[in-house]
Amino acid sequence: MNPIIVIPSRLASTRLPDKPLAEIDGAPMILHVALRARAASLGPVLVASGDQAILDALAGHGIEGILTDPALPSGSDRVHAALREYDPEGRHDVVINLQGDLPLIAPDSIASALMPVAQEGFDIGTLVAPVDTEEEAERNSVVKAACAFTPGRPVARALYFSRQPVPWGAGPLWHHIGVYAWRREALVQFVSLPPSPLELRESLEQLRALEAGMSIGCAAIDEAPLGVDTPEDLVRIRQALRS
C-alpha cells in the first residue's frame, strides 16, 4: 500500500463557528490534527478545505493544503477532490480520511485504521472503541458500530452503524470513531452515489457504503479520543492538553 492522509475541514459549523481555527494550546485545532497525522509517518498529509483561512493557518508548518470547491456537500467529497488534484496519476492507492476535530488522536490509532484494508481485504477500514457507560450508550452524538470481534481476529466486519445502542442484548457496545481508510476505488465509487435512505434517516454517511454493498472493517483501539463539537468540548480539550 501507498497511503496518504487527507483531512477535510470547513469553517461552517452550527454549534461551534470557525471550529478548525479554535485556539488550543497556542495553535489552531486543524494544525494539531495535521501534526498528529504527520507523526503517524504513513505518507503525505493534506488538508482539504474550501476556506482559504484554514489553509493559511497551516503556513510555515510543512503541511500541504488543497483549496476545494466550498459547495462540495461532504468531507468525503472534499477528500476525493483534493486527491484528484494532488495525485491524478493514482500513486496513492489508499486514502485515510481523518476528521479535523480530533486534536488528541494518537498517531498509532490513525495507523490502526489501515489494518482492515491491509490485512483483511475490506473496502474501507475504520476505528471503534469500547462504550464504557450507559450515558455514552444512550447519547445520540455517539455513533455505535454493530460489529463483533472474535478471539484472535483484530478486525471485525461492520454490519450497521446507528445513533442508537446496537446491537440489543448483553455484550459490548462499540463507539465508532470517524477515521476511514478507503481503498481509492471504493472512495471513487462512494462519491458517485447519491445519499442512501438509511444514510439520510440516521444522518450517517457510512451507511451509504454499506447499502451499496461495500465492506467496512473495524479495528479496535482502547479509548475513543476526545472530539470537538461544542464549546464545552473545546474547554475539555484545552484542559486535557494542560494537564
Short mmCIF file of N, CA, C and O in Angstrom, two decimals, residues 112-116 125-129 149 154-156 177 217-221:
data_model
loop_
_atom_site.label_atom_id
_atom_site.label_comp_id
_atom_site.label_asym_id
_atom_site.label_seq_id
_atom_site.Cartn_x
_atom_site.Cartn_y
_atom_site.Cartn_z
N SER A 112 -3.85 2.33 12.87
CA SER A 112 -4.69 1.14 13.05
C SER A 112 -5.83 1.09 12.05
O SER A 112 -6.33 0.00 11.72
N ALA A 113 -6.27 2.24 11.55
CA ALA A 113 -7.37 2.26 10.58
C ALA A 113 -7.00 1.55 9.28
O ALA A 113 -7.88 1.14 8.51
N LEU A 114 -5.70 1.39 9.02
CA LEU A 114 -5.26 0.71 7.81
C LEU A 114 -5.40 -0.81 7.90
O LEU A 114 -5.43 -1.49 6.88
N MET A 115 -5.47 -1.32 9.12
CA MET A 115 -5.43 -2.77 9.31
C MET A 115 -6.51 -3.51 8.52
O MET A 115 -6.24 -4.53 7.87
N PRO A 116 -7.75 -3.04 8.51
CA PRO A 116 -8.77 -3.80 7.76
C PRO A 116 -8.51 -3.88 6.26
O PRO A 116 -8.80 -4.91 5.64
N GLY A 125 -11.56 0.74 5.98
CA GLY A 125 -11.22 0.46 7.37
C GLY A 125 -11.64 1.63 8.24
O GLY A 125 -11.65 2.78 7.81
N THR A 126 -11.99 1.34 9.49
CA THR A 126 -12.35 2.39 10.43
C THR A 126 -12.00 1.94 11.84
O THR A 126 -11.47 0.84 12.03
N LEU A 127 -12.29 2.79 12.82
CA LEU A 127 -11.90 2.53 14.20
C LEU A 127 -13.12 2.48 15.11
O LEU A 127 -14.10 3.20 14.89
N VAL A 128 -13.03 1.64 16.13
CA VAL A 128 -14.03 1.62 17.19
C VAL A 128 -13.31 1.52 18.53
O VAL A 128 -12.16 1.09 18.61
N ALA A 129 -14.03 1.93 19.58
CA ALA A 129 -13.52 1.83 20.94
C ALA A 129 -14.67 1.39 21.84
O ALA A 129 -15.85 1.63 21.52
N PHE A 149 -16.11 -8.84 17.60
CA PHE A 149 -14.74 -9.34 17.47
C PHE A 149 -14.68 -10.78 17.98
O PHE A 149 -15.26 -11.11 19.02
N PRO A 154 -8.14 -9.38 14.85
CA PRO A 154 -8.08 -7.98 15.26
C PRO A 154 -9.07 -7.07 14.54
O PRO A 154 -9.16 -5.88 14.85
N VAL A 155 -9.78 -7.61 13.57
CA VAL A 155 -10.70 -6.82 12.75
C VAL A 155 -12.07 -7.48 12.76
O VAL A 155 -12.18 -8.71 12.69
N ALA A 156 -13.12 -6.67 12.88
CA ALA A 156 -14.49 -7.16 12.83
C ALA A 156 -15.25 -6.46 11.72
O ALA A 156 -15.08 -5.26 11.50
N ILE A 177 -15.46 5.71 15.69
CA ILE A 177 -14.59 6.89 15.60
C ILE A 177 -14.44 7.23 14.11
O ILE A 177 -14.11 6.36 13.29
N GLY A 217 -14.43 -2.74 7.61
CA GLY A 217 -13.81 -3.48 8.71
C GLY A 217 -13.43 -2.55 9.83
O GLY A 217 -12.94 -1.44 9.60
N CYS A 218 -13.67 -2.98 11.06
CA CYS A 218 -13.40 -2.17 12.25
C CYS A 218 -12.18 -2.71 12.99
O CYS A 218 -12.09 -3.91 13.26
N ALA A 219 -11.27 -1.81 13.33
CA ALA A 219 -10.13 -2.12 14.20
C ALA A 219 -10.38 -1.44 15.54
O ALA A 219 -10.79 -0.27 15.58
N ALA A 220 -10.16 -2.16 16.62
CA ALA A 220 -10.46 -1.63 17.95
C ALA A 220 -9.24 -0.94 18.55
O ALA A 220 -8.12 -1.43 18.45
N ILE A 221 -9.49 0.22 19.16
CA ILE A 221 -8.49 0.88 19.98
C ILE A 221 -9.04 0.98 21.40
O ILE A 221 -10.23 0.75 21.64
#
